[in-house]
Coordinates of N, CA and C in Angstrom, one line a residue:
M19 N 0.9 -1.2 -0.1 CA 0.1 0.0 -0.3 C 0.8 1.2 0.1
K20 N 1.9 1.2 0.8 CA 2.9 2.4 0.8 C 3.5 2.6 -0.4
R21 N 4.0 1.4 -1.2 CA 4.4 1.5 -2.5 C 3.3 2.4 -3.3
I22 N 2.4 2.2 -3.4 CA 1.2 2.6 -4.2 C 1.0 4.1 -4.1
V23 N 0.9 4.3 -2.7 CA 0.9 5.9 -2.2 C 2.1 6.6 -3.1
F24 N 3.2 5.9 -2.7 CA 4.6 6.7 -3.2 C 4.5 7.0 -4.6
L25 N 4.2 5.8 -5.4 CA 4.2 6.0 -6.6 C 3.2 6.9 -7.5
C26 N 2.1 6.9 -6.7 CA 1.0 8.1 -7.0 C 1.4 9.5 -6.8
I27 N 2.2 9.6 -5.5 CA 2.7 11.0 -5.1 C 4.0 11.4 -6.5
M28 N 4.8 10.4 -6.5 CA 5.8 10.8 -7.4 C 5.5 11.2 -9.1
L29 N 4.2 10.2 -9.5 CA 3.5 10.6 -10.5 C 2.9 12.3 -10.5
L30 N 2.2 12.3 -9.6 CA 1.5 13.7 -9.3 C 2.8 15.0 -9.5
F31 N 3.9 14.6 -9.1 CA 4.8 15.4 -9.1 C 5.4 15.6 -10.4
L32 N 5.4 14.4 -11.1 CA 6.1 14.6 -12.5 C 5.2 15.1 -13.3
V33 N 4.2 14.9 -13.2 CA 3.0 15.5 -14.2 C 3.1 17.1 -13.9
G34 N 2.9 17.5 -12.6 CA 3.2 18.8 -12.2 C 4.3 19.7 -13.0
C35 N 5.7 18.8 -12.9 CA 6.8 19.6 -13.5 C 6.7 19.6 -14.9
A36 N 6.1 18.8 -15.7 CA 5.9 18.8 -17.0 C 5.3 19.9 -17.1
D37 N 3.8 19.9 -16.9 CA 3.1 21.0 -17.3 C 3.7 22.5 -17.0
E38 N 4.5 22.5 -15.8 CA 5.2 23.8 -15.6 C 6.3 23.9 -16.6
A39 N 7.1 23.2 -17.4 CA 7.8 23.6 -18.5 C 7.4 23.8 -19.9
K40 N 6.2 23.5 -20.1 CA 5.7 23.7 -21.4 C 5.5 25.0 -21.8
V41 N 6.2 25.1 -23.0 CA 6.0 26.3 -23.6 C 5.5 26.5 -24.9
T42 N 4.3 27.3 -25.3 CA 3.5 27.0 -26.3 C 4.2 28.1 -27.5
I43 N 4.2 27.4 -28.7 CA 5.3 27.9 -29.7 C 4.3 28.0 -30.9
P44 N 4.1 28.9 -31.4 CA 3.4 28.9 -32.7 C 3.9 28.5 -34.2
E45 N 3.2 28.1 -34.9 CA 3.5 27.3 -36.0 C 4.5 27.8 -36.8
D46 N 4.3 29.4 -37.1 CA 4.9 30.2 -38.0 C 6.1 31.1 -37.2
L47 N 6.5 30.6 -36.1 CA 7.9 30.9 -35.1 C 8.8 30.8 -36.2
P48 N 9.7 31.9 -36.6 CA 11.1 31.9 -37.3 C 11.9 30.6 -36.7
E49 N 12.5 29.4 -38.0 CA 12.9 28.6 -37.4 C 14.3 28.7 -36.7
F50 N 15.1 29.6 -36.7 CA 16.0 29.9 -36.0 C 16.0 30.3 -34.5
V51 N 14.7 30.2 -34.2 CA 14.5 30.3 -32.4 C 14.1 28.9 -31.8
Q52 N 14.7 28.7 -31.1 CA 14.7 27.3 -30.4 C 14.3 27.5 -29.0
E53 N 13.7 26.4 -28.6 CA 12.9 26.4 -27.4 C 13.7 26.3 -26.2
D54 N 15.3 26.0 -26.3 CA 16.2 26.2 -25.3 C 16.1 27.8 -25.0
D55 N 16.1 28.6 -26.0 CA 16.3 30.2 -25.9 C 15.3 30.4 -24.5
F56 N 14.3 30.3 -24.6 CA 13.0 30.5 -23.4 C 13.6 30.1 -22.2
A57 N 13.9 28.6 -22.0 CA 14.5 28.4 -20.8 C 15.7 29.1 -20.4
S58 N 16.4 29.5 -21.0 CA 17.8 30.2 -20.3 C 17.3 31.7 -20.3
V59 N 16.0 32.1 -20.2 CA 15.5 33.5 -20.0 C 15.9 33.8 -18.4
D60 N 16.8 34.9 -18.0 CA 16.9 35.5 -16.7 C 15.8 36.2 -16.4
W61 N 14.8 35.9 -15.6 CA 13.8 36.7 -15.3 C 14.1 37.8 -14.2
D62 N 15.1 37.6 -13.6 CA 16.1 38.6 -12.4 C 16.3 40.0 -13.3
K63 N 17.1 40.0 -14.5 CA 17.6 40.8 -15.2 C 16.7 41.6 -16.0
K64 N 16.0 42.6 -15.2 CA 15.2 43.5 -15.6 C 15.9 44.6 -16.6
A65 N 14.7 45.1 -17.4 CA 15.4 45.9 -18.3 C 15.2 47.4 -17.2
V66 N 16.1 48.2 -17.5 CA 16.5 49.5 -16.8 C 16.6 50.9 -17.7
E67 N 16.3 51.9 -17.1 CA 16.6 53.1 -17.8 C 18.1 53.3 -17.8
F68 N 18.5 54.0 -19.1 CA 19.7 54.4 -19.0 C 20.1 55.4 -20.1
G69 N 21.2 56.2 -20.0 CA 20.8 57.5 -20.6 C 20.0 58.8 -20.7
D70 N 20.1 59.5 -21.8 CA 19.3 60.9 -21.4 C 18.0 60.6 -22.3
R71 N 17.8 59.7 -22.8 CA 16.6 59.7 -23.7 C 15.6 58.7 -23.4
G72 N 15.6 58.3 -22.3 CA 14.6 57.3 -21.8 C 14.6 56.0 -22.1
I73 N 15.8 55.5 -22.4 CA 15.7 54.4 -23.1 C 15.7 53.1 -22.1
I74 N 14.9 52.3 -22.2 CA 14.6 51.4 -21.4 C 15.0 49.7 -21.7
G75 N 16.2 49.4 -21.2 CA 16.7 48.4 -21.8 C 18.0 47.7 -21.3
N76 N 18.9 47.2 -21.6 CA 20.4 46.8 -21.2 C 21.3 47.5 -21.9
A77 N 21.9 48.3 -20.8 CA 22.9 49.7 -21.3 C 23.6 49.2 -22.2
D78 N 24.3 49.7 -23.5 CA 25.3 49.6 -24.5 C 24.7 48.1 -25.3
K79 N 23.5 47.6 -24.9 CA 23.4 46.6 -25.8 C 21.6 46.5 -26.7
S80 N 21.0 46.6 -25.7 CA 19.4 47.0 -26.6 C 18.7 47.7 -25.3
G81 N 18.0 48.5 -26.1 CA 17.0 49.3 -25.4 C 15.9 49.7 -26.4
V82 N 14.6 50.3 -25.6 CA 13.5 50.8 -26.3 C 13.0 52.2 -25.8
I83 N 13.0 53.2 -26.6 CA 12.1 54.4 -26.3 C 10.6 54.1 -26.5
G84 N 9.6 54.2 -25.4 CA 8.2 53.9 -25.3 C 8.2 52.8 -24.5
A85 N 9.1 51.9 -23.9 CA 8.5 50.8 -22.9 C 8.7 51.6 -21.6
N86 N 8.7 52.6 -21.5 CA 8.6 53.4 -20.2 C 7.0 53.6 -19.6
M87 N 6.5 53.5 -20.2 CA 4.8 53.5 -20.3 C 4.2 52.6 -21.1
P88 N 4.5 51.4 -20.8 CA 4.0 50.2 -21.4 C 2.2 50.2 -21.2
S89 N 1.8 49.3 -22.4 CA 0.3 49.3 -22.1 C -0.3 48.0 -23.1
L90 N -1.4 47.9 -22.6 CA -2.0 46.7 -23.6 C -2.6 46.9 -24.8
S91 N -2.5 48.3 -25.2 CA -2.6 49.0 -26.4 C -1.7 49.2 -27.3
T92 N -1.9 49.3 -28.6 CA -1.1 49.5 -29.8 C -0.1 50.8 -29.4
Q93 N 1.1 50.5 -29.2 CA 2.0 51.6 -29.2 C 3.1 51.9 -30.0
K94 N 3.8 53.2 -30.3 CA 5.2 53.3 -31.2 C 6.0 52.9 -30.0
W95 N 7.2 52.3 -30.5 CA 8.6 51.9 -29.5 C 9.4 51.9 -30.8
M96 N 10.6 52.4 -30.0 CA 11.8 52.8 -31.1 C 13.0 52.0 -30.5
W97 N 13.3 51.1 -31.3 CA 14.4 49.9 -30.8 C 15.6 50.5 -31.4
H98 N 16.4 50.4 -30.1 CA 17.9 50.9 -30.4 C 19.0 49.5 -30.0
L99 N 20.1 49.7 -30.8 CA 20.8 48.1 -30.6 C 22.4 48.9 -30.6
W100 N 23.3 48.4 -30.0 CA 24.6 48.5 -29.9 C 25.3 47.1 -30.5
G101 N 26.4 47.5 -31.0 CA 27.0 46.2 -31.4 C 26.7 45.7 -32.6
I102 N 26.1 46.3 -33.7 CA 25.5 46.3 -34.9 C 26.8 46.8 -35.9
D103 N 27.7 45.9 -36.5 CA 28.9 46.6 -37.2 C 28.1 47.1 -39.0
E104 N 27.4 46.4 -39.0 CA 26.5 46.3 -40.2 C 25.1 46.8 -40.5
V105 N 24.7 47.8 -40.6 CA 23.3 48.0 -40.4 C 22.5 47.7 -41.6
R106 N 23.0 48.0 -42.8 CA 22.6 47.9 -44.0 C 21.8 46.4 -44.2
D107 N 20.9 46.0 -44.5 CA 20.4 44.7 -44.7 C 20.6 43.6 -43.6
T108 N 20.3 44.4 -42.1 CA 20.2 43.7 -40.8 C 18.9 43.6 -40.4
E109 N 18.4 42.5 -40.5 CA 16.9 42.4 -40.2 C 16.7 42.0 -38.4
L110 N 16.1 42.6 -37.8 CA 15.7 42.5 -36.4 C 14.2 41.4 -36.0
T111 N 14.3 40.5 -35.5 CA 13.5 39.6 -35.1 C 13.0 40.0 -33.8
I112 N 11.9 40.0 -33.5 CA 11.1 40.3 -31.8 C 10.7 39.2 -31.4
I113 N 10.9 38.6 -30.6 CA 9.9 37.3 -30.1 C 9.4 37.7 -28.4
G114 N 8.2 37.7 -28.3 CA 7.6 37.9 -27.0 C 7.4 36.8 -26.1
Y115 N 7.5 36.4 -25.2 CA 7.5 35.4 -24.4 C 6.8 35.7 -23.0
H116 N 5.5 35.2 -22.5 CA 5.0 35.7 -21.5 C 5.1 34.7 -20.4
R117 N 5.8 35.4 -19.2 CA 6.4 34.8 -18.1 C 5.2 33.5 -17.5
D118 N 3.9 33.5 -17.2 CA 3.3 33.0 -16.5 C 2.6 32.1 -17.4
S119 N 1.9 32.4 -18.5 CA 1.1 31.3 -19.6 C 2.3 30.6 -20.3
K120 N 3.2 31.3 -20.6 CA 4.5 30.3 -21.4 C 4.1 30.3 -22.8
V121 N 3.4 31.6 -23.4 CA 3.0 31.7 -24.5 C 4.2 32.2 -25.3
V122 N 4.6 31.9 -26.4 CA 5.6 33.1 -27.3 C 4.8 33.4 -28.5
Q123 N 4.8 34.4 -29.0 CA 4.1 35.2 -30.0 C 4.8 36.5 -30.0
P124 N 4.2 37.1 -31.9 CA 4.9 38.2 -31.9 C 4.1 39.4 -31.0
I125 N 5.1 40.4 -30.9 CA 4.7 41.7 -30.5 C 4.6 43.0 -31.5
L126 N 5.2 42.7 -32.5 CA 5.2 43.6 -33.6 C 3.8 43.5 -34.3
V127 N 3.5 44.5 -34.7 CA 1.9 44.9 -35.3 C 2.0 43.8 -36.7
D128 N 3.1 44.2 -37.1 CA 3.0 43.5 -38.7 C 4.0 42.3 -38.7
G129 N 4.2 41.2 -37.7 CA 5.0 40.3 -37.8 C 6.1 40.2 -36.6
W130 N 7.0 39.1 -37.1 CA 8.1 39.0 -36.4 C 9.3 39.8 -36.9
S131 N 9.3 40.2 -37.6 CA 10.9 41.1 -38.3 C 10.3 42.5 -38.6
I132 N 11.6 43.1 -38.7 CA 11.7 44.7 -39.0 C 13.0 45.0 -39.4
G133 N 13.3 45.9 -40.8 CA 14.6 46.3 -41.2 C 15.2 47.3 -39.8
L134 N 16.7 47.1 -40.3 CA 17.2 48.3 -39.0 C 17.8 49.4 -39.9
G135 N 17.5 50.7 -39.3 CA 18.2 51.6 -39.9 C 19.3 51.8 -39.1
G136 N 20.1 53.3 -39.3 CA 21.3 53.7 -39.0 C 21.6 54.1 -37.3
P137 N 22.3 54.8 -37.1 CA 22.7 55.1 -35.7 C 22.0 56.4 -35.4
V138 N 21.7 56.4 -33.9 CA 20.6 57.4 -33.5 C 20.4 57.0 -31.9
N139 N 20.6 58.2 -31.3 CA 20.9 58.3 -29.8 C 21.8 57.6 -29.3
G140 N 22.8 57.5 -30.0 CA 24.0 56.9 -29.5 C 24.3 55.4 -30.0
A141 N 22.8 54.9 -30.1 CA 23.0 53.4 -30.7 C 23.7 53.2 -32.4
D142 N 24.1 52.1 -32.5 CA 24.8 51.7 -33.9 C 23.4 51.6 -34.7
A143 N 22.3 51.1 -34.5 CA 21.2 50.9 -35.2 C 20.0 51.3 -34.4
H144 N 18.9 51.5 -35.1 CA 17.6 51.8 -34.4 C 16.5 51.3 -35.7
T145 N 15.2 51.2 -35.2 CA 14.0 51.3 -36.1 C 12.5 51.4 -35.2
P146 N 12.0 52.5 -35.6 CA 10.4 52.5 -34.9 C 9.5 51.5 -35.4
S147 N 8.9 51.1 -34.6 CA 7.6 49.7 -34.6 C 6.2 50.0 -34.2
H148 N 5.6 49.2 -34.3 CA 4.3 49.4 -33.4 C 4.0 48.2 -33.1
V149 N 3.9 48.0 -31.6 CA 3.7 47.0 -30.9 C 2.7 46.9 -30.1
K150 N 1.9 45.7 -30.1 CA 0.9 45.0 -28.8 C 1.1 44.3 -28.2
I151 N 0.8 44.3 -26.9 CA 1.4 43.5 -26.0 C -0.1 43.0 -25.5
P152 N -0.1 41.2 -26.2 CA -1.6 40.8 -25.8 C -2.3 40.9 -24.3
Q153 N -1.2 40.8 -23.4 CA -1.8 40.3 -21.9 C -0.9 41.1 -20.6
S154 N -1.1 41.5 -19.6 CA -0.5 42.0 -19.0 C 0.6 40.7 -17.8
G155 N 1.5 41.3 -17.5 CA 2.3 40.4 -16.8 C 4.1 40.7 -17.4
E156 N 4.8 39.6 -17.0 CA 6.3 39.8 -17.2 C 6.6 39.4 -18.7
W157 N 7.2 40.0 -19.5 CA 7.7 39.6 -20.8 C 9.1 39.9 -21.1
A158 N 9.2 38.9 -21.7 CA 10.9 38.5 -22.2 C 10.7 38.7 -23.6
I159 N 11.4 39.8 -24.4 CA 11.6 40.3 -25.2 C 12.7 39.8 -26.1
L160 N 13.0 38.7 -26.6 CA 13.8 38.1 -27.1 C 14.5 38.4 -28.6
L161 N 15.7 39.2 -28.8 CA 16.0 39.7 -29.8 C 16.8 39.2 -30.7
Y162 N 17.0 39.2 -32.2 CA 17.7 38.4 -33.2 C 17.7 39.1 -34.2
T163 N 19.3 39.3 -34.8 CA 19.4 40.0 -35.8 C 20.0 39.3 -36.8
N164 N 19.3 39.0 -38.1 CA 19.9 38.4 -39.3 C 19.8 36.6 -38.5
G165 N 18.7 36.5 -37.8 CA 18.6 35.1 -37.4 C 19.5 34.6 -36.2
K166 N 20.3 35.3 -35.7 CA 21.1 35.0 -34.4 C 20.8 35.8 -33.5
Y167 N 20.7 35.1 -32.2 CA 20.3 35.8 -30.8 C 21.2 36.8 -30.8
F168 N 20.5 37.8 -30.4 CA 21.0 39.1 -30.0 C 21.0 39.6 -28.6
D169 N 19.9 39.4 -28.2 CA 19.6 40.1 -26.5 C 18.2 39.9 -26.1
T170 N 18.0 39.8 -24.7 CA 17.0 39.5 -24.2 C 16.5 41.0 -23.3
L171 N 15.2 41.2 -23.4 CA 14.9 42.4 -22.5 C 13.7 42.2 -21.5
I172 N 13.7 42.2 -20.4 CA 12.5 41.7 -19.6 C 11.8 43.3 -19.1
Y173 N 10.5 43.3 -19.4 CA 9.7 44.2 -19.2 C 8.3 43.6 -18.3
D174 N 8.0 44.4 -17.2 CA 6.7 44.2 -16.6 C 5.7 44.8 -17.2
I175 N 4.8 44.6 -17.7 CA 3.6 45.2 -18.5 C 2.5 45.2 -18.0
Q176 N 1.9 46.0 -16.9 CA 0.5 45.8 -16.3 C -0.7 46.7 -16.8
E177 N -0.3 47.5 -17.6 CA -1.7 48.3 -18.1 C -2.5 48.3 -19.2

């Protein structure tokens, strides 16, 4: 009898752990994005304001003007990236990952990717975009340039 109770408890534990790790990935997710990318998100590394332009992100790597007043309605955000050598023909792919629901989805209104423009506000590259955050909570925004992982921005969006 003890053995059956022990096995049931272990089974419930394993089922609970399996549900916790499940990530919902859309079919049209760019092929270079891997499920392991979401498992490696450091939720404690929150985006912070830096510089004098109201950029919220990871200093000297990536950040956004417009993220200082995040909302669930469509907004205009201007992305800034440092360390981009060849801006011409560089495509920025932006992947949203919601911490609680574990849902992966685009946050750009027009899809997954957008082209980058030249230097502005001290960054090597930038691009304006329209974003729509679909639900409140903590979001990891994974950035890729030309199909290679670039950075992750962690935002808490409640309004």
